[in-house]
């Protein structure tokens, strides 16, 4: 049963502070899904005991159970929104086009310029991501190579930490995480920051722990909790990869044709 239904059925049994908390959860579902009990308490100025009591009164075993239910509610709402008259190709293209359009709407041009400047001034660039974000990191590495921007993608958290300890103020680490709450990525970025590296965070949630580590943060538009492993999430990340490449190219007056010509000459030698 949806959270709002359970709340409406039980609100007369709730205290004033529990009603206030429930109203916050209903209005901020996407954020609450990623919250810890501590961060939710801080956001609502309520104690752990109040949060646990609300969960119990609404029939949940605890806060984790509530978050899972909220995610399931969100997924059901999303699936109901599909137009059954559309073909499978139409549905897929609609989702992917929407992920790009929504990401574009979130781009602040001053922030984009700041991000491209960060890359242009870096002595070394590393890209950290795990899981599907780790795959996106590899795509960033290859895409940026085509404009003469050399970056190293790393998806192994243990290697990330080793790399992080070798960085300094002249280096930049790009952190990819749709949720902004990926612990391995956060830990690696935190070490890099402690050693002086600048952080460019690319995440769906600008108030997430990873985004808050960023010297500059860009926002994707596809929530990971409800879209784990989806193409739409990666498309949102890769769209920003291309946008950053084009902004860097324009800012530094990169002769992309010359770079491509030189690379093609050498690649052709690989033919037999």
Short mmCIF file of C-alpha atoms in Angstrom, two decimals:
data_model
loop_
_atom_site.label_atom_id
_atom_site.label_comp_id
_atom_site.label_asym_id
_atom_site.label_seq_id
_atom_site.Cartn_x
_atom_site.Cartn_y
_atom_site.Cartn_z
CA UNK A 1 0.00 0.00 0.00
CA UNK A 2 1.28 3.49 -0.82
CA UNK A 3 2.77 5.58 1.95
CA UNK A 4 0.23 8.37 1.53
CA UNK A 5 -2.66 5.90 1.96
CA UNK A 6 -1.17 4.48 5.14
CA UNK A 7 -0.58 7.99 6.43
CA UNK A 8 -4.17 9.08 5.74
CA UNK A 9 -5.51 5.99 7.48
CA UNK A 10 -3.39 6.52 10.58
CA UNK A 11 -2.82 10.28 10.88
CA UNK A 12 -5.31 10.66 13.73
CA UNK A 13 -3.14 8.30 15.79
CA UNK A 14 0.02 10.33 15.16
CA UNK A 15 1.49 13.05 17.35
CA UNK A 16 2.04 16.57 16.04
CA UNK A 17 5.74 15.89 15.39
CA UNK A 18 4.97 12.57 13.68
CA UNK A 19 2.42 14.26 11.41
CA UNK A 20 4.98 16.92 10.51
CA UNK A 21 7.54 14.20 9.73
CA UNK A 22 5.07 12.21 7.61
CA UNK A 23 4.17 15.31 5.60
CA UNK A 24 7.86 15.94 4.93
CA UNK A 25 8.37 12.34 3.76
CA UNK A 26 5.37 12.55 1.42
CA UNK A 27 6.68 15.79 -0.11
CA UNK A 28 10.33 14.69 -0.39
CA UNK A 29 10.09 11.01 -1.30
CA UNK A 30 13.03 11.04 -3.75
CA UNK A 31 15.37 12.47 -1.10
CA UNK A 32 14.09 10.31 1.76
CA UNK A 33 14.83 7.15 -0.24
CA UNK A 34 18.54 8.05 0.00
CA UNK A 35 18.46 9.43 3.55
CA UNK A 36 19.96 7.84 6.62
CA UNK A 37 17.92 8.07 9.79
CA UNK A 38 20.39 10.73 10.98
CA UNK A 39 20.12 12.88 7.84
CA UNK A 40 16.31 12.68 7.86
CA UNK A 41 16.30 13.66 11.52
CA UNK A 42 18.54 16.64 10.77
CA UNK A 43 16.38 17.74 7.82
CA UNK A 44 13.17 17.57 9.88
CA UNK A 45 14.57 18.48 13.30
CA UNK A 46 13.27 15.23 14.75
CA UNK A 47 14.96 12.51 16.78
CA UNK A 48 15.68 8.91 15.81
CA UNK A 49 12.96 7.68 18.17
CA UNK A 50 10.29 9.81 16.45
CA UNK A 51 11.25 8.42 13.03
CA UNK A 52 11.18 4.82 14.28
CA UNK A 53 7.82 5.36 16.03
CA UNK A 54 6.28 6.77 12.84
CA UNK A 55 7.52 3.78 10.84
CA UNK A 56 6.03 1.35 13.37
CA UNK A 57 2.69 3.17 13.54
CA UNK A 58 2.36 3.03 9.74
CA UNK A 59 3.11 -0.70 9.68
CA UNK A 60 6.78 -0.71 8.65
CA UNK A 61 9.36 -2.78 10.53
CA UNK A 62 11.80 0.13 10.53
CA UNK A 63 13.26 3.00 8.51
CA UNK A 64 14.90 0.72 5.93
CA UNK A 65 11.57 -1.01 5.34
CA UNK A 66 9.95 2.41 4.82
CA UNK A 67 12.56 3.42 2.24
CA UNK A 68 12.09 0.20 0.28
CA UNK A 69 8.33 0.77 0.27
CA UNK A 70 8.77 4.37 -0.94
CA UNK A 71 10.99 3.14 -3.79
CA UNK A 72 8.44 0.50 -4.76
CA UNK A 73 5.66 3.12 -4.72
CA UNK A 74 7.73 5.32 -7.01
CA UNK A 75 8.43 2.48 -9.44
CA UNK A 76 4.73 1.60 -9.61
CA UNK A 77 3.83 5.23 -10.31
CA UNK A 78 6.41 5.38 -13.10
CA UNK A 79 5.18 2.17 -14.76
CA UNK A 80 1.56 3.37 -14.63
CA UNK A 81 2.60 6.46 -16.56
CA UNK A 82 3.52 4.47 -19.70
CA UNK A 83 1.32 4.86 -22.74
CA UNK A 84 0.30 1.32 -23.74
CA UNK A 85 -0.45 2.44 -27.30
CA UNK A 86 3.24 3.14 -27.92
CA UNK A 87 5.53 0.53 -29.45
CA UNK A 88 8.59 -0.77 -27.63
CA UNK A 89 10.99 1.34 -29.77
CA UNK A 90 8.87 4.42 -29.13
CA UNK A 91 8.88 3.83 -25.37
CA UNK A 92 12.65 3.33 -25.31
CA UNK A 93 13.38 6.43 -27.38
CA UNK A 94 10.99 8.50 -25.27
CA UNK A 95 12.77 7.49 -22.05
CA UNK A 96 16.25 8.16 -23.43
CA UNK A 97 15.34 11.46 -25.09
CA UNK A 98 13.64 12.53 -21.87
CA UNK A 99 16.78 11.75 -19.84
CA UNK A 100 18.83 14.05 -22.10
CA UNK A 101 16.24 16.83 -22.13
CA UNK A 102 15.83 16.76 -18.36
CA UNK A 103 19.60 16.80 -17.86
CA UNK A 104 19.93 19.75 -20.24
CA UNK A 105 17.37 21.71 -18.21
CA UNK A 106 19.51 21.25 -15.09
CA UNK A 107 22.70 22.67 -16.62
CA UNK A 108 23.83 26.03 -15.30
CA UNK A 109 26.11 27.62 -17.91
CA UNK A 110 28.32 29.40 -15.33
CA UNK A 111 28.78 26.08 -13.51
CA UNK A 112 29.50 24.31 -16.82
CA UNK A 113 32.19 26.89 -17.62
CA UNK A 114 33.65 26.44 -14.15
CA UNK A 115 33.76 22.66 -14.66
CA UNK A 116 35.49 22.98 -18.05
CA UNK A 117 37.98 25.41 -16.51
CA UNK A 118 38.74 22.88 -13.81
CA UNK A 119 39.59 20.28 -16.46
CA UNK A 120 41.65 22.77 -18.50
CA UNK A 121 43.80 23.75 -15.53
CA UNK A 122 44.40 20.21 -14.24
CA UNK A 123 47.83 18.61 -14.43
CA UNK A 124 46.24 15.17 -14.18
CA UNK A 125 42.61 14.06 -14.44
CA UNK A 126 41.16 10.89 -12.95
CA UNK A 127 37.58 9.64 -13.21
CA UNK A 128 36.15 7.55 -10.36
CA UNK A 129 32.97 5.48 -10.58
CA UNK A 130 31.82 1.98 -9.65
CA UNK A 131 29.25 -0.34 -11.19
CA UNK A 132 27.50 1.25 -14.16
CA UNK A 133 29.08 4.59 -13.28
CA UNK A 134 32.42 2.82 -13.62
CA UNK A 135 31.46 1.87 -17.18
CA UNK A 136 30.50 5.49 -17.83
CA UNK A 137 33.92 6.54 -16.49
CA UNK A 138 35.56 4.45 -19.22
CA UNK A 139 33.41 6.17 -21.83
CA UNK A 140 34.43 9.58 -20.45
CA UNK A 141 38.08 8.55 -20.79
CA UNK A 142 37.67 7.52 -24.44
CA UNK A 143 35.44 10.46 -25.43
CA UNK A 144 37.76 13.06 -23.96
CA UNK A 145 40.76 11.44 -25.65
CA UNK A 146 39.24 12.49 -29.00
CA UNK A 147 39.61 16.16 -28.05
CA UNK A 148 43.14 15.71 -26.73
CA UNK A 149 42.12 15.58 -23.07
CA UNK A 150 43.90 12.69 -21.37
CA UNK A 151 42.12 11.28 -18.33
CA UNK A 152 42.42 8.01 -16.44
CA UNK A 153 39.24 6.13 -15.53
CA UNK A 154 39.31 3.80 -12.53
CA UNK A 155 36.42 1.66 -11.31
CA UNK A 156 38.21 -0.46 -8.68
CA UNK A 157 37.71 1.23 -5.26
CA UNK A 158 41.00 -0.13 -3.92
CA UNK A 159 42.98 1.28 -6.86
CA UNK A 160 41.01 4.53 -6.61
CA UNK A 161 42.21 5.04 -3.04
CA UNK A 162 45.81 4.29 -4.03
CA UNK A 163 45.58 6.81 -6.85
CA UNK A 164 43.96 9.36 -4.53
CA UNK A 165 46.95 9.31 -2.15
CA UNK A 166 49.25 10.35 -5.03
CA UNK A 167 47.28 13.46 -6.00
CA UNK A 168 47.77 17.11 -5.14
CA UNK A 169 46.28 20.58 -5.73
CA UNK A 170 47.12 20.46 -9.45
CA UNK A 171 44.94 17.39 -10.03
CA UNK A 172 41.21 16.91 -10.65
CA UNK A 173 39.07 13.88 -9.90
CA UNK A 174 35.72 13.50 -11.63
CA UNK A 175 33.33 11.52 -9.42
CA UNK A 176 30.41 9.74 -11.12
CA UNK A 177 27.46 8.49 -9.06
CA UNK A 178 23.82 8.79 -10.07
CA UNK A 179 22.60 8.56 -6.49
CA UNK A 180 25.42 10.63 -5.00
CA UNK A 181 25.47 8.17 -2.10
CA UNK A 182 27.82 5.44 -3.40
CA UNK A 183 30.08 4.75 -0.42
CA UNK A 184 33.11 3.43 -2.35
CA UNK A 185 33.12 6.45 -4.65
CA UNK A 186 32.58 8.85 -1.74
CA UNK A 187 35.47 7.31 0.23
CA UNK A 188 37.84 7.57 -2.74
CA UNK A 189 36.88 11.17 -3.50
CA UNK A 190 37.24 12.13 0.16
CA UNK A 191 40.81 10.81 0.23
CA UNK A 192 41.61 12.65 -3.02
CA UNK A 193 40.24 15.88 -1.55
CA UNK A 194 42.25 15.41 1.65
CA UNK A 195 45.40 15.23 -0.48
CA UNK A 196 44.47 18.50 -2.21
CA UNK A 197 42.86 17.38 -5.47
CA UNK A 198 39.90 19.32 -6.88
CA UNK A 199 36.64 17.37 -7.21
CA UNK A 200 34.15 17.58 -10.08
CA UNK A 201 31.04 15.71 -8.92
CA UNK A 202 28.47 14.47 -11.43
CA UNK A 203 25.39 13.17 -9.67
CA UNK A 204 21.60 13.25 -9.59
CA UNK A 205 21.38 14.80 -6.11
CA UNK A 206 23.15 18.12 -5.46
CA UNK A 207 22.75 17.79 -1.69
CA UNK A 208 24.14 14.24 -1.60
CA UNK A 209 27.43 13.48 0.19
CA UNK A 210 29.33 13.14 -3.11
CA UNK A 211 27.95 16.39 -4.52
CA UNK A 212 28.85 18.23 -1.32
CA UNK A 213 32.46 17.03 -1.70
CA UNK A 214 32.63 18.66 -5.13
CA UNK A 215 34.42 21.94 -5.81
CA UNK A 216 32.05 21.97 -8.78
CA UNK A 217 28.94 19.79 -9.16
CA UNK A 218 26.92 18.99 -12.29
CA UNK A 219 23.54 17.31 -12.11
CA UNK A 220 22.18 14.30 -13.96
CA UNK A 221 18.43 13.74 -14.13
CA UNK A 222 17.84 10.03 -13.61
CA UNK A 223 17.46 8.70 -10.09
CA UNK A 224 19.48 5.52 -9.50
CA UNK A 225 17.39 3.96 -6.74
CA UNK A 226 14.45 3.40 -9.09
CA UNK A 227 16.59 2.96 -12.20
CA UNK A 228 19.50 0.76 -11.13
CA UNK A 229 21.46 -0.38 -14.18
CA UNK A 230 19.20 1.37 -16.70
CA UNK A 231 20.45 2.77 -20.00
CA UNK A 232 18.70 6.07 -19.18
CA UNK A 233 21.00 6.67 -16.21
CA UNK A 234 24.11 6.14 -18.31
CA UNK A 235 22.71 8.27 -21.14
CA UNK A 236 22.26 11.13 -18.68
CA UNK A 237 25.90 10.76 -17.57
CA UNK A 238 27.22 10.43 -21.13
CA UNK A 239 25.28 13.46 -22.29
CA UNK A 240 27.18 15.52 -19.69
CA UNK A 241 30.40 13.87 -20.88
CA UNK A 242 29.76 15.19 -24.39
CA UNK A 243 28.67 18.62 -23.13
CA UNK A 244 31.87 18.94 -21.08
CA UNK A 245 33.96 17.85 -24.07
CA UNK A 246 32.39 20.48 -26.33
CA UNK A 247 32.73 23.23 -23.71
CA UNK A 248 36.40 22.30 -23.13
CA UNK A 249 36.98 22.23 -26.90
CA UNK A 250 35.42 25.68 -27.35
CA UNK A 251 37.16 27.22 -24.35
CA UNK A 252 40.62 25.99 -25.38
CA UNK A 253 40.13 26.42 -29.15
CA UNK A 254 41.01 22.75 -29.69
CA UNK A 255 41.66 21.78 -33.32
CA UNK A 256 39.68 18.53 -33.16
CA UNK A 257 40.07 17.82 -36.89
CA UNK A 258 43.86 17.89 -36.55
CA UNK A 259 43.72 15.52 -33.57
CA UNK A 260 41.44 13.14 -35.47
CA UNK A 261 43.68 13.26 -38.55
CA UNK A 262 46.79 12.39 -36.56
CA UNK A 263 45.00 9.58 -34.72
CA UNK A 264 43.51 8.19 -37.94
CA UNK A 265 46.94 8.13 -39.59
CA UNK A 266 48.31 5.95 -36.80
CA UNK A 267 45.19 3.78 -36.48
CA UNK A 268 45.32 3.02 -40.21
CA UNK A 269 48.73 1.47 -39.66
CA UNK A 270 47.00 -1.18 -37.53
CA UNK A 271 45.25 -2.58 -40.64
CA UNK A 272 46.71 -5.68 -42.30
#
